[in-house]
Amino acid sequence: MAVSLRDARSIELYDRALNYLPGGVNSPVRAMRSIGRAPIFVQRAEGAELVDVDNNRYIDWVCSWGPLIHGHAHPAIVEAVTRAARAGTSFGAPTAAEVELAEEVSRRVPGVEMLRMTSSGTEASMSAIRLARAATGRTRILKFAGAYHGHVDGLLAEAGSGLATQGIPSSPGVLDAVAAETIVIPFNDADALREATERHELAAILAEPYPANMGLVPPAEGFLELLRERADETGALLVFDEVISGFRVAPGGAQEITGVIPDLTVMGKVIGGGLPAAAYGGPRELMRRIAPAGDVYQAGTLSGNPLAVAAGLATLALLDGEQPYVKLAATTTALAEGLAAAAASAGYEDIQIASAPGLLTVFFSATPVTDYAQAQACDLEAFAAWCRGLLGRGVYAPASQFEAWFPSLAHTPEHIERTVTAAAAAFAEIPR
């Protein structure tokens, strides 16, 4: 790889990192391999912009993959974390702030009367599934192809042939017997859902109400209602993974917008305000099965960490009222419309833009994307070229066709204008 002055320090750090970190990174998408370049090493960030170790400045549409709904280093959040750190970074004991955060979450999210905090979305997903299995006495879980619910063994399964097949491992180290307990079907496929729920006794139907790990794929009209209906009719629990959509698309997440209330909700990202935090919650009767109130065990040394709780409380406080969500929706709409206009100005027609408040994906597809198979059929080479073009012009977009953009309350009309200008130039450069 040629070393340019623009990237020299990042490439030097990447070469060093390859000796000590698998693939040179601590999470795969950061490596930027899918777009054919080395990763960017970040030095600092503020608001909607970040600066790399080579002092290149970027408009950041990743925002740490979702937690930073207020942008980087918001003064109120930094102050809350600093104040909490002065009192101690970890106690392994209850704090008043944990109670306050639980009350705030319960006030916002329709389906959550009681919750248990964890340190990651993976832990929260794993624990919600364990609770669903204990509550139903069943073992099998239904999930949707392309959905990512953390690196839980039983959820690293992919769809086989047919409408509703048992999962096969999609990662070495995942046992066939574990993956076989996961049934995988296409998202938005009502027939496959009916067949799977009739054929299998399920402990849970696990779904992102607004899937954003295959790119943002909105649910078809009536599909979430059908999930609720099939869960009720078959005795399965409906589990919504709102790690991404929670507190982002609305104060109460997607369930507030859609009116479809799950039995359990998995939360993360925004709930920690940029620090490691997640949670799962539901009705009191169900959550009281969790130890020490009940017999379903789950624990964590750093669960409810005081720094993460402080960041979460400050983040949610800044989201009170209608105005933040009005602004976020307007920013997202302006970005979506601007990117569509940028593609049109460059004569690039095979583009689909999906958006929801605070979420967006540009699909390199001639037709709308409604499931993972269609997302996989996108022109990944064109996407990679476009993404490299954006980075070269100071726009930091997700380095994967299968990830969402995360507009924040820190993004301004100027950021959108600069992004659209860069996008138009990048579209024009894509080899035809």
CSV table of C-alpha atoms in Angstrom, one decimal:
chain,number,residue,atom,x,y,z
A,1,MET,CA,0.0,0.0,0.0
A,2,ALA,CA,1.4,3.4,-1.0
A,3,VAL,CA,2.0,5.7,2.0
A,4,SER,CA,0.7,9.3,1.5
A,5,LEU,CA,1.4,12.2,3.8
A,6,ARG,CA,-2.3,12.2,4.4
A,7,ASP,CA,-2.3,8.8,6.0
A,8,ALA,CA,1.3,8.2,7.0
A,9,ARG,CA,0.8,8.1,10.8
A,10,SER,CA,-2.3,6.0,10.6
A,11,ILE,CA,-0.5,3.4,8.4
A,12,GLU,CA,2.4,3.4,10.7
A,13,LEU,CA,0.1,2.6,13.7
A,14,TYR,CA,-1.7,0.0,11.7
A,15,ASP,CA,1.5,-1.8,10.9
A,16,ARG,CA,2.4,-1.8,14.6
A,17,ALA,CA,-1.1,-2.9,15.6
A,18,LEU,CA,-1.0,-5.9,13.2
A,19,ASN,CA,1.7,-7.4,15.5
A,20,TYR,CA,-0.5,-7.2,18.6
A,21,LEU,CA,-4.2,-7.0,17.7
A,22,PRO,CA,-5.9,-9.5,15.4
A,23,GLY,CA,-6.3,-7.8,12.1
A,24,GLY,CA,-4.9,-4.7,13.8
A,25,VAL,CA,-8.2,-3.7,15.4
A,26,ASN,CA,-10.5,-4.5,18.3
A,27,SER,CA,-13.6,-4.9,16.2
A,28,PRO,CA,-13.7,-6.1,12.6
A,29,VAL,CA,-15.4,-3.3,10.7
A,30,ARG,CA,-12.9,-0.8,11.9
A,31,ALA,CA,-10.2,-2.4,9.7
A,32,MET,CA,-12.0,-0.9,6.6
A,33,ARG,CA,-11.0,-4.0,4.6
A,34,SER,CA,-14.4,-4.1,2.8
A,35,ILE,CA,-13.7,-0.8,1.2
A,36,GLY,CA,-10.1,-1.7,0.3
A,37,ARG,CA,-8.0,0.6,2.5
A,38,ALA,CA,-6.2,0.7,5.8
A,39,PRO,CA,-8.0,2.0,8.9
A,40,ILE,CA,-8.0,5.6,10.1
A,41,PHE,CA,-6.6,6.0,13.6
A,42,VAL,CA,-8.5,8.8,15.5
A,43,GLN,CA,-6.8,11.3,17.7
A,44,ARG,CA,-9.7,13.4,19.1
A,45,ALA,CA,-13.2,14.5,18.3
A,46,GLU,CA,-15.6,17.2,19.1
A,47,GLY,CA,-19.2,17.8,18.0
A,48,ALA,CA,-19.8,16.2,14.6
A,49,GLU,CA,-16.2,16.1,13.6
A,50,LEU,CA,-13.2,13.9,14.3
A,51,VAL,CA,-9.5,14.4,13.7
A,52,ASP,CA,-7.1,11.5,12.9
A,53,VAL,CA,-3.5,11.1,14.0
A,54,ASP,CA,-2.4,12.7,10.7
A,55,ASN,CA,-4.4,15.8,11.6
A,56,ASN,CA,-7.0,15.2,8.9
A,57,ARG,CA,-10.5,16.4,9.9
A,58,TYR,CA,-13.6,14.5,9.0
A,59,ILE,CA,-17.4,15.1,9.3
A,60,ASP,CA,-18.3,12.0,11.3
A,61,TRP,CA,-21.5,10.2,10.3
A,62,VAL,CA,-20.6,7.1,12.3
A,63,CYS,CA,-20.6,8.6,15.8
A,64,SER,CA,-19.1,5.5,17.4
A,65,TRP,CA,-21.8,3.4,15.6
A,66,GLY,CA,-24.7,5.1,17.4
A,67,PRO,CA,-24.1,6.0,21.0
A,68,LEU,CA,-23.2,9.6,20.3
A,69,ILE,CA,-26.6,11.1,19.5
A,70,HIS,CA,-25.3,14.5,20.8
A,71,GLY,CA,-22.0,14.2,19.0
A,72,HIS,CA,-18.6,13.9,20.5
A,73,ALA,CA,-17.5,15.3,23.8
A,74,HIS,CA,-20.8,17.2,24.6
A,75,PRO,CA,-19.9,19.4,27.6
A,76,ALA,CA,-22.7,18.3,29.8
A,77,ILE,CA,-21.9,14.6,29.3
A,78,VAL,CA,-18.2,15.1,29.8
A,79,GLU,CA,-18.9,17.1,33.0
A,80,ALA,CA,-21.2,14.3,34.3
A,81,VAL,CA,-18.6,11.6,33.6
A,82,THR,CA,-15.8,13.7,35.2
A,83,ARG,CA,-17.9,14.4,38.3
A,84,ALA,CA,-18.7,10.7,38.6
A,85,ALA,CA,-15.1,9.7,38.2
A,86,ARG,CA,-14.0,12.0,41.0
A,87,ALA,CA,-16.2,10.0,43.3
A,88,GLY,CA,-14.8,6.7,42.2
A,89,THR,CA,-14.8,4.7,38.9
A,90,SER,CA,-16.3,1.4,40.1
A,91,PHE,CA,-17.8,0.1,43.3
A,92,GLY,CA,-19.3,-3.3,42.6
A,93,ALA,CA,-22.2,-2.1,44.7
A,94,PRO,CA,-25.5,-0.3,44.1
A,95,THR,CA,-25.7,3.4,43.6
A,96,ALA,CA,-28.5,6.0,43.6
A,97,ALA,CA,-27.7,6.9,40.0
A,98,GLU,CA,-28.5,3.3,38.8
A,99,VAL,CA,-32.0,3.7,40.3
A,100,GLU,CA,-32.4,7.0,38.6
A,101,LEU,CA,-31.4,5.6,35.2
A,102,ALA,CA,-33.7,2.7,35.5
A,103,GLU,CA,-36.6,5.1,36.3
A,104,GLU,CA,-35.7,7.2,33.3
A,105,VAL,CA,-35.6,4.3,31.0
A,106,SER,CA,-38.9,2.9,32.3
A,107,ARG,CA,-40.5,6.3,31.9
A,108,ARG,CA,-39.5,6.4,28.2
A,109,VAL,CA,-39.8,2.9,26.9
A,110,PRO,CA,-43.4,1.5,26.7
A,111,GLY,CA,-42.4,-2.2,27.2
A,112,VAL,CA,-40.0,-1.7,30.1
A,113,GLU,CA,-41.2,-1.7,33.7
A,114,MET,CA,-38.0,-3.1,35.1
A,115,LEU,CA,-34.5,-3.6,33.7
A,116,ARG,CA,-31.1,-5.1,34.4
A,117,MET,CA,-28.0,-3.3,33.2
A,118,THR,CA,-25.1,-5.0,31.5
A,119,SER,CA,-21.8,-3.8,30.0
A,120,SER,CA,-22.6,-4.6,26.3
A,121,GLY,CA,-25.4,-5.3,23.9
A,122,THR,CA,-24.1,-8.9,23.5
A,123,GLU,CA,-24.5,-9.5,27.2
A,124,ALA,CA,-28.0,-8.0,27.2
A,125,SER,CA,-29.1,-10.2,24.2
A,126,MET,CA,-27.6,-13.3,25.7
A,127,SER,CA,-29.4,-12.6,29.0
A,128,ALA,CA,-32.8,-11.8,27.4
A,129,ILE,CA,-32.6,-15.1,25.5
A,130,ARG,CA,-31.8,-17.0,28.6
A,131,LEU,CA,-34.8,-15.4,30.3
A,132,ALA,CA,-37.1,-16.2,27.4
A,133,ARG,CA,-36.0,-19.9,27.5
A,134,ALA,CA,-36.6,-20.0,31.2
A,135,ALA,CA,-40.0,-18.4,31.0
A,136,THR,CA,-41.3,-20.6,28.2
A,137,GLY,CA,-39.5,-23.9,28.9
A,138,ARG,CA,-38.4,-24.0,25.2
A,139,THR,CA,-35.0,-23.8,23.6
A,140,ARG,CA,-35.4,-22.6,20.0
A,141,ILE,CA,-35.0,-18.9,18.9
A,142,LEU,CA,-36.2,-17.4,15.6
A,143,LYS,CA,-34.1,-14.6,14.2
A,144,PHE,CA,-33.8,-12.9,10.8
A,145,ALA,CA,-31.1,-13.2,8.2
A,146,GLY,CA,-28.7,-10.3,8.4
A,147,ALA,CA,-29.7,-9.3,11.9
A,148,TYR,CA,-26.8,-8.9,14.4
A,149,HIS,CA,-27.6,-9.3,18.0
A,150,GLY,CA,-24.1,-9.5,19.4
A,151,HIS,CA,-21.6,-12.3,19.1
A,152,VAL,CA,-23.6,-14.8,21.1
A,153,ASP,CA,-22.8,-18.3,19.9
A,154,GLY,CA,-26.4,-19.2,19.2
A,155,LEU,CA,-27.0,-16.0,17.2
A,156,LEU,CA,-24.1,-16.4,14.9
A,157,ALA,CA,-26.1,-18.5,12.5
A,158,GLU,CA,-27.1,-17.8,8.9
A,159,ALA,CA,-30.0,-18.9,6.8
A,160,GLY,CA,-29.9,-22.1,4.9
A,161,SER,CA,-32.2,-23.1,1.9
A,162,GLY,CA,-36.0,-22.9,2.2
A,163,LEU,CA,-38.3,-20.6,4.1
A,164,ALA,CA,-37.4,-21.7,7.6
A,165,THR,CA,-34.3,-23.8,8.1
A,166,GLN,CA,-32.2,-24.5,11.1
A,167,GLY,CA,-29.2,-22.3,11.4
A,168,ILE,CA,-25.7,-23.4,10.5
A,169,PRO,CA,-22.7,-21.8,12.2
A,170,SER,CA,-21.4,-18.7,10.4
A,171,SER,CA,-18.3,-18.5,12.6
A,172,PRO,CA,-15.7,-21.2,13.4
A,173,GLY,CA,-16.0,-22.1,17.1
A,174,VAL,CA,-19.8,-22.1,17.1
A,175,LEU,CA,-21.1,-25.6,17.7
A,176,ASP,CA,-23.5,-27.1,15.2
A,177,ALA,CA,-25.8,-28.1,18.1
A,178,VAL,CA,-25.9,-24.6,19.4
A,179,ALA,CA,-26.6,-23.0,16.0
A,180,ALA,CA,-29.3,-25.6,15.3
A,181,GLU,CA,-31.4,-24.0,18.1
A,182,THR,CA,-31.6,-20.8,16.0
A,183,ILE,CA,-34.1,-20.7,13.2
A,184,VAL,CA,-33.3,-18.1,10.5
A,185,ILE,CA,-35.7,-16.6,8.0
A,186,PRO,CA,-35.7,-13.6,5.7
A,187,PHE,CA,-36.9,-10.3,7.2
A,188,ASN,CA,-40.2,-8.9,5.9
A,189,ASP,CA,-41.2,-12.4,4.7
A,190,ALA,CA,-44.7,-13.0,6.2
A,191,ASP,CA,-45.1,-16.5,4.7
A,192,ALA,CA,-41.7,-17.7,6.1
A,193,LEU,CA,-42.6,-16.3,9.5
A,194,ARG,CA,-46.0,-18.1,9.6
A,195,GLU,CA,-44.3,-21.4,8.5
A,196,ALA,CA,-41.5,-21.1,11.0
A,197,THR,CA,-43.8,-20.3,13.9
A,198,GLU,CA,-46.1,-23.2,13.0
A,199,ARG,CA,-43.3,-25.7,12.5
A,200,HIS,CA,-41.2,-24.9,15.6
A,201,GLU,CA,-41.9,-24.4,19.3
A,202,LEU,CA,-40.1,-21.2,19.9
A,203,ALA,CA,-38.9,-19.6,23.1
A,204,ALA,CA,-38.6,-16.3,21.4
A,205,ILE,CA,-38.9,-14.3,18.2
A,206,LEU,CA,-35.9,-12.0,18.2
A,207,ALA,CA,-36.0,-8.9,15.9
A,208,GLU,CA,-34.6,-5.5,15.4
A,209,PRO,CA,-37.8,-3.5,14.7
A,210,TYR,CA,-35.8,-1.2,12.5
A,211,PRO,CA,-33.0,-3.5,11.3
A,212,ALA,CA,-29.8,-1.6,10.8
A,213,ASN,CA,-27.1,-4.3,10.7
A,214,MET,CA,-27.7,-5.1,7.0
A,215,GLY,CA,-28.0,-1.4,6.3
A,216,LEU,CA,-31.2,0.2,7.4
A,217,VAL,CA,-34.1,-2.0,6.2
A,218,PRO,CA,-37.5,-0.7,7.3
A,219,PRO,CA,-40.2,-3.2,8.2
A,220,ALA,CA,-42.9,-3.8,5.7
A,221,GLU,CA,-46.4,-2.5,6.6
A,222,GLY,CA,-47.9,-4.9,9.1
A,223,PHE,CA,-44.8,-7.0,9.6
A,224,LEU,CA,-44.1,-6.0,13.2
A,225,GLU,CA,-47.8,-6.5,14.0
A,226,LEU,CA,-47.5,-10.0,12.6
A,227,LEU,CA,-44.5,-10.7,14.8
A,228,ARG,CA,-46.6,-9.8,17.8
A,229,GLU,CA,-49.6,-11.8,16.6
A,230,ARG,CA,-47.5,-15.0,15.9
A,231,ALA,CA,-45.7,-14.7,19.3
A,232,ASP,CA,-49.1,-14.4,21.1
A,233,GLU,CA,-50.6,-17.3,19.2
A,234,THR,CA,-47.7,-19.7,19.7
A,235,GLY,CA,-46.6,-18.9,23.2
A,236,ALA,CA,-43.2,-17.4,22.2
A,237,LEU,CA,-41.9,-14.2,23.7
A,238,LEU,CA,-41.3,-11.3,21.3
A,239,VAL,CA,-37.9,-9.7,21.9
A,240,PHE,CA,-37.0,-6.4,20.3
A,241,ASP,CA,-33.4,-5.6,19.9
A,242,GLU,CA,-33.4,-1.8,20.2
A,243,VAL,CA,-29.7,-1.4,20.8
A,244,ILE,CA,-29.6,0.8,17.8
A,245,SER,CA,-33.1,2.2,17.6
A,246,GLY,CA,-33.7,2.7,21.3
A,247,PHE,CA,-33.8,6.4,22.3
A,248,ARG,CA,-32.7,7.3,18.8
A,249,VAL,CA,-35.7,7.1,16.5
A,250,ALA,CA,-38.0,8.3,19.3
A,251,PRO,CA,-37.8,8.7,23.1
A,252,GLY,CA,-39.2,5.2,23.5
A,253,GLY,CA,-37.6,3.7,20.5
A,254,ALA,CA,-39.2,2.0,17.6
A,255,GLN,CA,-41.9,0.5,19.8
A,256,GLU,CA,-43.2,3.9,20.6
A,257,ILE,CA,-43.5,4.8,16.9
A,258,THR,CA,-45.0,1.5,15.8
A,259,GLY,CA,-47.2,0.8,18.8
A,260,VAL,CA,-45.9,-2.8,18.8
A,261,ILE,CA,-44.8,-3.6,22.3
A,262,PRO,CA,-42.4,-6.6,22.9
A,263,ASP,CA,-42.2,-8.9,25.9
A,264,LEU,CA,-38.5,-8.0,26.3
A,265,THR,CA,-36.4,-5.1,25.0
A,266,VAL,CA,-32.7,-5.2,24.5
A,267,MET,CA,-31.1,-1.7,24.8
A,268,GLY,CA,-27.6,-0.3,24.3
A,269,LYS,CA,-25.6,2.5,22.6
A,270,VAL,CA,-27.5,5.7,23.5
A,271,ILE,CA,-28.3,4.3,27.0
A,272,GLY,CA,-24.6,4.6,27.9
A,273,GLY,CA,-23.9,7.9,26.2
A,274,GLY,CA,-20.7,6.7,24.7
A,275,LEU,CA,-19.5,4.5,27.6
A,276,PRO,CA,-19.9,0.7,27.7
A,277,ALA,CA,-23.5,0.1,28.9
A,278,ALA,CA,-26.5,-1.8,27.8
A,279,ALA,CA,-29.6,-3.3,29.4
A,280,TYR,CA,-32.6,-5.6,28.9
A,281,GLY,CA,-36.0,-5.1,30.4
A,282,GLY,CA,-39.7,-5.9,30.3
A,283,PRO,CA,-42.7,-6.3,32.6
A,284,ARG,CA,-42.0,-6.7,36.3
A,285,GLU,CA,-43.5,-10.2,36.5
A,286,LEU,CA,-41.1,-11.4,33.8
A,287,MET,CA,-38.0,-9.5,35.0
A,288,ARG,CA,-38.5,-10.8,38.6
A,289,ARG,CA,-37.3,-14.1,37.3
A,290,ILE,CA,-33.8,-12.6,37.2
A,291,ALA,CA,-31.5,-13.4,40.2
A,292,PRO,CA,-31.5,-12.4,43.0
A,293,ALA,CA,-35.3,-11.8,42.7
A,294,GLY,CA,-35.7,-15.1,40.9
A,295,ASP,CA,-33.9,-18.2,39.6
A,296,VAL,CA,-32.4,-17.0,36.2
A,297,TYR,CA,-28.8,-16.1,36.8
A,298,GLN,CA,-27.0,-13.2,35.3
A,299,ALA,CA,-24.3,-11.0,36.8
A,300,GLY,CA,-21.5,-8.6,35.9
A,301,THR,CA,-18.8,-6.8,37.8
A,302,LEU,CA,-19.1,-3.6,35.8
A,303,SER,CA,-22.9,-3.7,35.3
A,304,GLY,CA,-24.3,-0.3,36.2
A,305,ASN,CA,-20.8,1.2,36.2
A,306,PRO,CA,-21.1,4.7,37.7
A,307,LEU,CA,-19.3,6.5,34.8
A,308,ALA,CA,-21.5,4.8,32.2
A,309,VAL,CA,-24.6,5.5,34.3
A,310,ALA,CA,-23.7,9.2,34.6
A,311,ALA,CA,-23.1,9.4,30.9
A,312,GLY,CA,-26.4,7.7,30.2
A,313,LEU,CA,-28.4,10.0,32.5
A,314,ALA,CA,-26.8,13.1,31.0
A,315,THR,CA,-27.5,11.9,27.5
A,316,LEU,CA,-31.2,11.1,28.2
A,317,ALA,CA,-31.7,14.4,30.0
A,318,LEU,CA,-30.5,16.3,26.9
A,319,LEU,CA,-33.2,14.3,24.9
A,320,ASP,CA,-36.1,15.5,27.0
A,321,GLY,CA,-38.9,17.3,25.2
A,322,GLU,CA,-40.0,17.1,21.6
A,323,GLN,CA,-37.4,19.5,20.0
A,324,PRO,CA,-34.4,17.1,19.9
A,325,TYR,CA,-36.2,14.5,18.0
A,326,VAL,CA,-37.8,17.1,15.6
A,327,LYS,CA,-34.3,18.4,14.9
A,328,LEU,CA,-32.8,14.9,14.5
A,329,ALA,CA,-35.5,13.9,12.0
A,330,ALA,CA,-35.0,17.1,10.0
A,331,THR,CA,-31.3,16.5,9.9
A,332,THR,CA,-31.8,13.0,8.7
A,333,THR,CA,-34.3,14.0,6.0
A,334,ALA,CA,-32.0,16.8,4.7
A,335,LEU,CA,-29.1,14.4,4.5
A,336,ALA,CA,-31.2,11.8,2.7
A,337,GLU,CA,-32.5,14.3,0.2
A,338,GLY,CA,-29.1,15.8,-0.3
A,339,LEU,CA,-27.4,12.4,-1.0
A,340,ALA,CA,-30.2,11.5,-3.5
A,341,ALA,CA,-29.6,14.8,-5.3
A,342,ALA,CA,-25.9,14.2,-5.3
A,343,ALA,CA,-26.3,10.9,-7.0
A,344,ALA,CA,-28.7,12.4,-9.5
A,345,SER,CA,-26.3,15.2,-10.3
A,346,ALA,CA,-23.6,12.7,-11.1
A,347,GLY,CA,-26.0,10.6,-13.2
A,348,TYR,CA,-25.8,7.7,-10.8
A,349,GLU,CA,-29.2,6.0,-10.8
A,350,ASP,CA,-28.7,2.7,-9.0
A,351,ILE,CA,-29.1,4.1,-5.6
A,352,GLN,CA,-31.7,3.5,-2.8
A,353,ILE,CA,-31.7,5.6,0.3
A,354,ALA,CA,-33.5,4.2,3.4
A,355,SER,CA,-33.9,6.5,6.4
A,356,ALA,CA,-35.6,6.8,9.8
A,357,PRO,CA,-34.9,9.5,12.4
A,358,GLY,CA,-31.2,9.3,13.2
A,359,LEU,CA,-30.6,6.5,10.8
A,360,LEU,CA,-29.7,6.2,7.1
A,361,THR,CA,-28.2,3.9,4.5
A,362,VAL,CA,-27.3,4.5,0.9
A,363,PHE,CA,-27.8,1.2,-0.9
A,364,PHE,CA,-26.0,0.7,-4.2
A,365,SER,CA,-29.0,-1.1,-5.7
A,366,ALA,CA,-31.4,-0.5,-8.6
A,367,THR,CA,-34.4,-1.6,-6.5
A,368,PRO,CA,-35.5,-1.1,-2.9
A,369,VAL,CA,-33.8,-3.3,-0.3
A,370,THR,CA,-36.2,-5.3,1.9
A,371,ASP,CA,-34.1,-8.1,3.3
A,372,TYR,CA,-30.5,-9.3,3.7
A,373,ALA,CA,-30.3,-11.1,0.4
A,374,GLN,CA,-31.1,-7.9,-1.4
A,375,ALA,CA,-28.6,-6.0,0.6
A,376,GLN,CA,-26.0,-8.6,-0.3
A,377,ALA,CA,-26.9,-8.1,-4.0
A,378,CYS,CA,-25.8,-4.5,-3.9
A,379,ASP,CA,-22.8,-3.3,-5.9
A,380,LEU,CA,-20.2,-3.6,-3.1
A,381,GLU,CA,-17.4,-2.5,-5.4
A,382,ALA,CA,-19.1,0.7,-6.3
A,383,PHE,CA,-20.0,1.3,-2.6
A,384,ALA,CA,-16.3,0.8,-1.7
A,385,ALA,CA,-15.1,3.3,-4.3
A,386,TRP,CA,-17.7,5.8,-3.2
A,387,CYS,CA,-16.8,5.4,0.4
A,388,ARG,CA,-13.1,5.9,-0.3
A,389,GLY,CA,-14.0,9.0,-2.3
A,390,LEU,CA,-15.9,10.4,0.7
A,391,LEU,CA,-13.0,9.7,3.1
A,392,GLY,CA,-10.6,11.4,0.7
A,393,ARG,CA,-12.8,14.5,0.9
A,394,GLY,CA,-13.1,14.6,4.7
A,395,VAL,CA,-16.4,12.7,5.1
A,396,TYR,CA,-16.2,9.7,7.5
A,397,ALA,CA,-19.0,7.4,6.5
A,398,PRO,CA,-19.6,3.7,7.6
A,399,ALA,CA,-17.0,1.6,5.8
A,400,SER,CA,-19.5,-1.1,5.0
A,401,GLN,CA,-22.6,-1.4,2.9
A,402,PHE,CA,-24.2,-3.2,5.7
A,403,GLU,CA,-24.0,-0.5,8.4
A,404,ALA,CA,-26.1,2.6,9.0
A,405,TRP,CA,-25.1,6.2,9.0
A,406,PHE,CA,-25.9,7.9,12.4
A,407,PRO,CA,-26.9,11.6,12.1
A,408,SER,CA,-26.6,13.4,15.4
A,409,LEU,CA,-27.8,16.5,17.0
A,410,ALA,CA,-24.4,18.0,16.5
A,411,HIS,CA,-24.6,17.9,12.7
A,412,THR,CA,-25.4,21.3,11.2
A,413,PRO,CA,-26.7,22.3,7.8
A,414,GLU,CA,-23.1,23.2,6.9
A,415,HIS,CA,-22.0,19.6,7.6
A,416,ILE,CA,-24.8,18.4,5.4
A,417,GLU,CA,-23.9,20.7,2.6
A,418,ARG,CA,-20.2,19.7,2.7
A,419,THR,CA,-21.2,16.1,2.8
A,420,VAL,CA,-23.5,16.4,-0.2
A,421,THR,CA,-20.8,18.2,-2.2
A,422,ALA,CA,-18.3,15.5,-1.4
A,423,ALA,CA,-20.8,12.8,-2.2
A,424,ALA,CA,-21.5,14.2,-5.6
A,425,ALA,CA,-17.8,14.3,-6.5
A,426,ALA,CA,-17.4,10.7,-5.2
A,427,PHE,CA,-20.4,9.5,-7.2
A,428,ALA,CA,-18.9,11.0,-10.3
A,429,GLU,CA,-15.6,9.1,-9.8
A,430,ILE,CA,-17.2,5.6,-9.5
A,431,PRO,CA,-16.0,3.5,-12.4
A,432,ARG,CA,-19.0,2.7,-14.7
